[in-house]
PDB file of C-alpha atoms in Angstrom:
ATOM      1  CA  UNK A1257       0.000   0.000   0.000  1.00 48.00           C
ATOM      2  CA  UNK A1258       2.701   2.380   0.802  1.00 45.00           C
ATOM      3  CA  UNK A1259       4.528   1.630  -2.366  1.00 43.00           C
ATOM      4  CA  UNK A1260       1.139   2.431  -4.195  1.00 38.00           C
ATOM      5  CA  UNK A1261       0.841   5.833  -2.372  1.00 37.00           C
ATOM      6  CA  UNK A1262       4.367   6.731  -3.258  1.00 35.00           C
ATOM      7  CA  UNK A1263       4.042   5.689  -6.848  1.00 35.00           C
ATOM      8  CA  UNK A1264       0.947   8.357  -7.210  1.00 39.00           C
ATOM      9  CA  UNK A1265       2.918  10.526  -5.446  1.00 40.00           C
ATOM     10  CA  UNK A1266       5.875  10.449  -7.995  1.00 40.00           C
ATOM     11  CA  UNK A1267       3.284  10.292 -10.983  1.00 40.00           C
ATOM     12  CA  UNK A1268       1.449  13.460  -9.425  1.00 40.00           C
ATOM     13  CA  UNK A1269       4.526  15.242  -9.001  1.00 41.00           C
ATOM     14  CA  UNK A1270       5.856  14.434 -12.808  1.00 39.00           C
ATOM     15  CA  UNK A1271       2.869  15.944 -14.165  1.00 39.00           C
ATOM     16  CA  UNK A1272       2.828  18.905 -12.342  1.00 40.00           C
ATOM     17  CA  UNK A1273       6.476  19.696 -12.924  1.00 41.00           C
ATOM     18  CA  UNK A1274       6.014  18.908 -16.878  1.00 46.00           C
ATOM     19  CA  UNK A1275       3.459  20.846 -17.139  1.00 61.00           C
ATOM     20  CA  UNK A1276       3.869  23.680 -19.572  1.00 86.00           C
ATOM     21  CA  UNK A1277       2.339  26.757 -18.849  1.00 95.00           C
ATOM     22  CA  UNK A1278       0.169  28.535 -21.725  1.00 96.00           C
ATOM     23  CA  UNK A1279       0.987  31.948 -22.770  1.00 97.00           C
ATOM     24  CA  UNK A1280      -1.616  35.275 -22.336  1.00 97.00           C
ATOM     25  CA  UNK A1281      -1.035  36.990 -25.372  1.00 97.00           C
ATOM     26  CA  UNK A1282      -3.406  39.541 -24.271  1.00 97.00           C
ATOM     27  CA  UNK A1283      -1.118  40.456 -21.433  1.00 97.00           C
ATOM     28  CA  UNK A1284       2.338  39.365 -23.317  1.00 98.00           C
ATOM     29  CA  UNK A1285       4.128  41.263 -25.562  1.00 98.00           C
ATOM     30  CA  UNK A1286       7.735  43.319 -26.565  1.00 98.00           C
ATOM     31  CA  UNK A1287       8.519  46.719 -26.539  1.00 98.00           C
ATOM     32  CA  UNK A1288      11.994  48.195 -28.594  1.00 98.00           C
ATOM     33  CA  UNK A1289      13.242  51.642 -28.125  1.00 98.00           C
ATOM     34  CA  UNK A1290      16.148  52.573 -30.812  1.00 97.00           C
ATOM     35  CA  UNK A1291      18.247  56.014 -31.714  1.00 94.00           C
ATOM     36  CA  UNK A1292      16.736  57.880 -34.533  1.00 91.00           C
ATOM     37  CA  UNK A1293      19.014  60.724 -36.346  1.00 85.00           C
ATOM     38  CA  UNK A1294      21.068  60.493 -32.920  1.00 78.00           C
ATOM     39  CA  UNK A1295      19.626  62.347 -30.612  1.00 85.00           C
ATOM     40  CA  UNK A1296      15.571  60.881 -30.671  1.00 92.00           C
ATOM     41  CA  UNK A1297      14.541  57.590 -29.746  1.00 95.00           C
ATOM     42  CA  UNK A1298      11.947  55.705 -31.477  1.00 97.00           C
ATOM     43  CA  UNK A1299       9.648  53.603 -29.398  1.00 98.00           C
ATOM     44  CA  UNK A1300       7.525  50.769 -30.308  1.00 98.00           C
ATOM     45  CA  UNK A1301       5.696  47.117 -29.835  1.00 98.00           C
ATOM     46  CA  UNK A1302       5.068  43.835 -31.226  1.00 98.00           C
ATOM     47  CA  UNK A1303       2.052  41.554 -30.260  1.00 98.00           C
ATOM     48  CA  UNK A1304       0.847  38.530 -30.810  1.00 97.00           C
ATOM     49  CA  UNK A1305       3.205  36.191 -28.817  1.00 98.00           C
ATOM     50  CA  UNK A1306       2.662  32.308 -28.967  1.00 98.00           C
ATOM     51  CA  UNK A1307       4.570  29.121 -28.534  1.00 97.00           C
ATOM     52  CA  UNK A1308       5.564  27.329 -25.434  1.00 96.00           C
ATOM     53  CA  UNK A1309       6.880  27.521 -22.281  1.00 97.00           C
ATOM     54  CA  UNK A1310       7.882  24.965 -19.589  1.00 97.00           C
ATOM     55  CA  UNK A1311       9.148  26.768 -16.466  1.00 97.00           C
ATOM     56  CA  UNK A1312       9.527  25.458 -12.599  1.00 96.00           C
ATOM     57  CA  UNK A1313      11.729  28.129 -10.946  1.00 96.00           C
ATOM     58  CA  UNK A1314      13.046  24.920  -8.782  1.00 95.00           C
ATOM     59  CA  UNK A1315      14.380  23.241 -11.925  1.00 97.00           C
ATOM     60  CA  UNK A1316      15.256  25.775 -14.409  1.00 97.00           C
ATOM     61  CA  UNK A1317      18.091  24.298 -16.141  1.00 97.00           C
ATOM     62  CA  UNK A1318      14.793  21.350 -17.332  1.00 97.00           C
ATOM     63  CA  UNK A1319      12.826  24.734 -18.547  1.00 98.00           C
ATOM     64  CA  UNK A1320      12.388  25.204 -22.122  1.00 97.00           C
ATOM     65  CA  UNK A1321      11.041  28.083 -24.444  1.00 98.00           C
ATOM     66  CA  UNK A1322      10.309  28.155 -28.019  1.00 98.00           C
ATOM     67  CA  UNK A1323       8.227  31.632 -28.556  1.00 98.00           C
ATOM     68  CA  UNK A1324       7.153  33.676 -31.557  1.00 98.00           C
ATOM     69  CA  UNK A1325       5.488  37.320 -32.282  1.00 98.00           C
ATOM     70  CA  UNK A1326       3.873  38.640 -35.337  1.00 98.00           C
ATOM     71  CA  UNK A1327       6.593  40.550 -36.505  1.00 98.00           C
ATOM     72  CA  UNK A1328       3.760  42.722 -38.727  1.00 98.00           C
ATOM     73  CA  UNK A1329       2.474  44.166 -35.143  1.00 98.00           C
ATOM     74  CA  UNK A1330       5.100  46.071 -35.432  1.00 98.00           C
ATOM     75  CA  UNK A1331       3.934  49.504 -33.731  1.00 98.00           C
ATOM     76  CA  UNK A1332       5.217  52.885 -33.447  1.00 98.00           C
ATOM     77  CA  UNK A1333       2.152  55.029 -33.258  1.00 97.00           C
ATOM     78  CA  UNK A1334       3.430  56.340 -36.436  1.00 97.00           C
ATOM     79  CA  UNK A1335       1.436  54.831 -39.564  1.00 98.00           C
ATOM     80  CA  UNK A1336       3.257  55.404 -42.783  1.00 98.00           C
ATOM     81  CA  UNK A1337       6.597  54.448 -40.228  1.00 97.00           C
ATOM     82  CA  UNK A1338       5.076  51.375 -39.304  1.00 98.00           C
ATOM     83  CA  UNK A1339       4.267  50.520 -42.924  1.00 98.00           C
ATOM     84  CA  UNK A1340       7.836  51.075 -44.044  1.00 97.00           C
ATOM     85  CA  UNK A1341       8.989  48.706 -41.105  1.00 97.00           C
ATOM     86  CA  UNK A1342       7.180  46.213 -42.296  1.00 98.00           C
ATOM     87  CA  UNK A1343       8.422  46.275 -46.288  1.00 97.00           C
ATOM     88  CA  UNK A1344      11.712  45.026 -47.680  1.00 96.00           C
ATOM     89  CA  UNK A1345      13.601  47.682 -46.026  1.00 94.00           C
ATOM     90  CA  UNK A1346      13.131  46.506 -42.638  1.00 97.00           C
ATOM     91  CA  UNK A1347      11.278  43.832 -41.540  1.00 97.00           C
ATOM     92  CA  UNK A1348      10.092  41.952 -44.790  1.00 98.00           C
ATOM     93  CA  UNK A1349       6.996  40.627 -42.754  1.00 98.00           C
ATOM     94  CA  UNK A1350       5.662  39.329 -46.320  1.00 98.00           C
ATOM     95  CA  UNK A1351       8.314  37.154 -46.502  1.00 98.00           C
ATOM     96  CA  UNK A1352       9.270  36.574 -42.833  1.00 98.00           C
ATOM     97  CA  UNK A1353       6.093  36.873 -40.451  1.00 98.00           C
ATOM     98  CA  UNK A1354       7.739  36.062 -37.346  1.00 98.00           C
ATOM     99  CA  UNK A1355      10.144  36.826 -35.020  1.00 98.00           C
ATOM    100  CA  UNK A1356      10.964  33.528 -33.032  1.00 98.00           C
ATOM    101  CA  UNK A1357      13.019  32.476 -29.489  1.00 98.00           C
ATOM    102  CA  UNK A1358      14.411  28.803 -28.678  1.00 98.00           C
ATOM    103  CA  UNK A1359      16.183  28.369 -25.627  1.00 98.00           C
ATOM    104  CA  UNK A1360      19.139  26.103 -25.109  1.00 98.00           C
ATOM    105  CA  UNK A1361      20.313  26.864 -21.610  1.00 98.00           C
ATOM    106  CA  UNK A1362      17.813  28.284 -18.972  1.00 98.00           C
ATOM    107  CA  UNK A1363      20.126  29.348 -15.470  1.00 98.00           C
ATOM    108  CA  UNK A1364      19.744  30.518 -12.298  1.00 98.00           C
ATOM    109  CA  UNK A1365      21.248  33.915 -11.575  1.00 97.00           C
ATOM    110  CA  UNK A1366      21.547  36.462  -8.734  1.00 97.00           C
ATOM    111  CA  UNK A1367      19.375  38.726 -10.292  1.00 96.00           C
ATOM    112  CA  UNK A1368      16.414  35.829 -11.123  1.00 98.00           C
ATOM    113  CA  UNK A1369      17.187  33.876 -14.614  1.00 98.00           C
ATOM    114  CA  UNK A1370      19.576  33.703 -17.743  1.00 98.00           C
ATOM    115  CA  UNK A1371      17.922  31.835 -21.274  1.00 98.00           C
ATOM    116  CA  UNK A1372      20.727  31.629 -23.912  1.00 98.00           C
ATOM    117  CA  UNK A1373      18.819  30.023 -27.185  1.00 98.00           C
ATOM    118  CA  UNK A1374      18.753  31.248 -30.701  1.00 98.00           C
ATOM    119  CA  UNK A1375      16.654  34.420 -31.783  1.00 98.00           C
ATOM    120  CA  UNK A1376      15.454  34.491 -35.468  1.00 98.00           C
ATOM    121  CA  UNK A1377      14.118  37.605 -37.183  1.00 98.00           C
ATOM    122  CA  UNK A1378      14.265  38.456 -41.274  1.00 98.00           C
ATOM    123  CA  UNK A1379      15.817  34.711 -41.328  1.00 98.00           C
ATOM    124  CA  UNK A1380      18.911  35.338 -39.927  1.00 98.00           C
ATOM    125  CA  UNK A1381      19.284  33.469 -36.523  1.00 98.00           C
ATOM    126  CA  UNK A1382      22.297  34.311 -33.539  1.00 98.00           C
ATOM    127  CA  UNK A1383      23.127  33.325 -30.646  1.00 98.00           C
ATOM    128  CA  UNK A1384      21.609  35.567 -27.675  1.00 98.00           C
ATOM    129  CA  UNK A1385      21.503  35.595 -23.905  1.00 98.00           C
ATOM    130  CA  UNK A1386      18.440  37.434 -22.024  1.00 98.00           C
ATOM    131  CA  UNK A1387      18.590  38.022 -18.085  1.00 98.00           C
ATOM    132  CA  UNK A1388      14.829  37.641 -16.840  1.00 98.00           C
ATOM    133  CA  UNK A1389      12.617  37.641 -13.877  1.00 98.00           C
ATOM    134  CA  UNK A1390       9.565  35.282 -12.994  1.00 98.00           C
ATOM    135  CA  UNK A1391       7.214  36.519 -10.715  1.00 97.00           C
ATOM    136  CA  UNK A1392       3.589  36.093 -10.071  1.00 96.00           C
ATOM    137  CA  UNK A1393       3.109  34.155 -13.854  1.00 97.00           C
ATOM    138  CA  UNK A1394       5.297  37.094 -15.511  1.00 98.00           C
ATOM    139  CA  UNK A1395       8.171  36.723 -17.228  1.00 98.00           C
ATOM    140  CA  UNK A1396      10.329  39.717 -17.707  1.00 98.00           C
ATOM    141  CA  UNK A1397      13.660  40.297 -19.635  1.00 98.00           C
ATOM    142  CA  UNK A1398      15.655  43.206 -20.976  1.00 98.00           C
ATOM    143  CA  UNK A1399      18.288  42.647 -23.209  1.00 98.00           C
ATOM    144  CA  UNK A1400      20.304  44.491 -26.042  1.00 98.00           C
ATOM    145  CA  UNK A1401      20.400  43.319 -29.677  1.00 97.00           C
ATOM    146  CA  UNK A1402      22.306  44.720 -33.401  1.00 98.00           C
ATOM    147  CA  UNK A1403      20.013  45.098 -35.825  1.00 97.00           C
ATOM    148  CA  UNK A1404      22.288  44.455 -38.896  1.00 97.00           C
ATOM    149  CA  UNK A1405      23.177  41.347 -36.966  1.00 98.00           C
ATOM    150  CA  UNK A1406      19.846  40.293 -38.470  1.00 98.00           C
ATOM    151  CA  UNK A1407      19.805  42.428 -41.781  1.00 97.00           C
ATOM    152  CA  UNK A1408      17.456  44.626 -40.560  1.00 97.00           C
ATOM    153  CA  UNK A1409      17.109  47.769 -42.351  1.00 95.00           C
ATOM    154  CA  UNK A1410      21.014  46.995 -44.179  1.00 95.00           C
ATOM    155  CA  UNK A1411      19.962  49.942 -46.594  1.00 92.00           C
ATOM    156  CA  UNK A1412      19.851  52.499 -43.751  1.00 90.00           C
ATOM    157  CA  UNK A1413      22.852  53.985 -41.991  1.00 87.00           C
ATOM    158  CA  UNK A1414      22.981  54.074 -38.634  1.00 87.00           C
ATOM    159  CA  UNK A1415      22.680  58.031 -37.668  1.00 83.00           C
ATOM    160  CA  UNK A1416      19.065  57.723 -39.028  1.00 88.00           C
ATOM    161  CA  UNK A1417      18.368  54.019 -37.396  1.00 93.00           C
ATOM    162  CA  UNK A1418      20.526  53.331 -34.483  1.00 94.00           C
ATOM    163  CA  UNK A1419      22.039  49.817 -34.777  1.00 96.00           C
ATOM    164  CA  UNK A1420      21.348  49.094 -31.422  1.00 96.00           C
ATOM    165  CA  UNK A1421      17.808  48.151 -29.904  1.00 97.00           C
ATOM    166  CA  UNK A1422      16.546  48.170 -26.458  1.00 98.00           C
ATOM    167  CA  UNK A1423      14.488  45.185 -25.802  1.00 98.00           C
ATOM    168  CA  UNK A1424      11.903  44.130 -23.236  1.00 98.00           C
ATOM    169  CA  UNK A1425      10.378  41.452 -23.108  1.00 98.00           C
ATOM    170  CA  UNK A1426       6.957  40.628 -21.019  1.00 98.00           C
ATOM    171  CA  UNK A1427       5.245  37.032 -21.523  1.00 98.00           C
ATOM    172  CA  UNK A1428       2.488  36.507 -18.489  1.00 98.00           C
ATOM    173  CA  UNK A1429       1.497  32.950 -18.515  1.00 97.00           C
ATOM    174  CA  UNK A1430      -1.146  31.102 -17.149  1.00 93.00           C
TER     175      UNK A1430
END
């Protein structure tokens, strides 16, 4: 009987810790901030954030993201800007809809978390590491990325675009 008990008990606590949490979207999403003409900074968001997410704070190097956004979102409160983000110049959305994270490595820090995975936007993909938080089904994370890393606006120098992007990161999961 005991062995029984204990048995459920493991089985119980598999499931739980396997269990992969779903994402909001209506609560998730990323914000950019990047240098225009060197002395402004432009501010926007992207939406529509799906994929999965396993996460138990007690075991995070078993966690595992692999998350997307609709990289045609894209929004500056600035129409004919956002427009032009999305074309061949920048973003290509046409041709490459999403923006996508998959984690390799998920660590525990002194600060909360570290993912290092592969980020993929306009079909280049590199190597990144974002610092993040979890707390109360919220995952934060602030990190700094190169545009031209991923081709992103090649055709625009870098007094009128800034090459490097501000990025934060919000995913609230239930």
């Amino acid at each position: 009987m005991n062995k029984l008990v204990l048995l459920m008990f493991i089985a119980v606590a598999s499931c739980i810790s396997a269990a992969a949490q779903t994402i909001d979207s209506s609560k998730s999403g990323v914000k950019f901030e990047i240098g225009n003409m060197g002395v402004k900074k432009v501010k926007g968001t992207f939406s529509g954030m799906k994929g999965t997410i396993d996460f138990n704070p007690q075991n995070p190097a078993a966690a595992h993201f692999d998350v997307c956004i609709d990289a045609s979102t894209v929004n500056t409160e600035n129409e004919k800007r956002d427009n032009h983000l999305r074309n061949k110049d920048f973003f290509e959305t046409d041709k490459y809809p999403e923006i996508c994270f998959k984690s390799k490595e998920v660590t525990k820090t002194a600060e909360g978390y570290s993912v290092a995975g592969k980020l993929t936007a306009h079909g280049v993909t590199n190597d990144v590491t974002i610092p993040f938080t979890f707390n109360n089904n919220v995952f934060e994370g602030k990190f700094i990325l190169k545009r031209l890393d991923y081709k992103i606006g090649e055709g625009t120098n870098t007094f009128m675009v800034g090459n490097e992007v501000e990025v934060t990161i919000t995913c609230a999961v239930k």
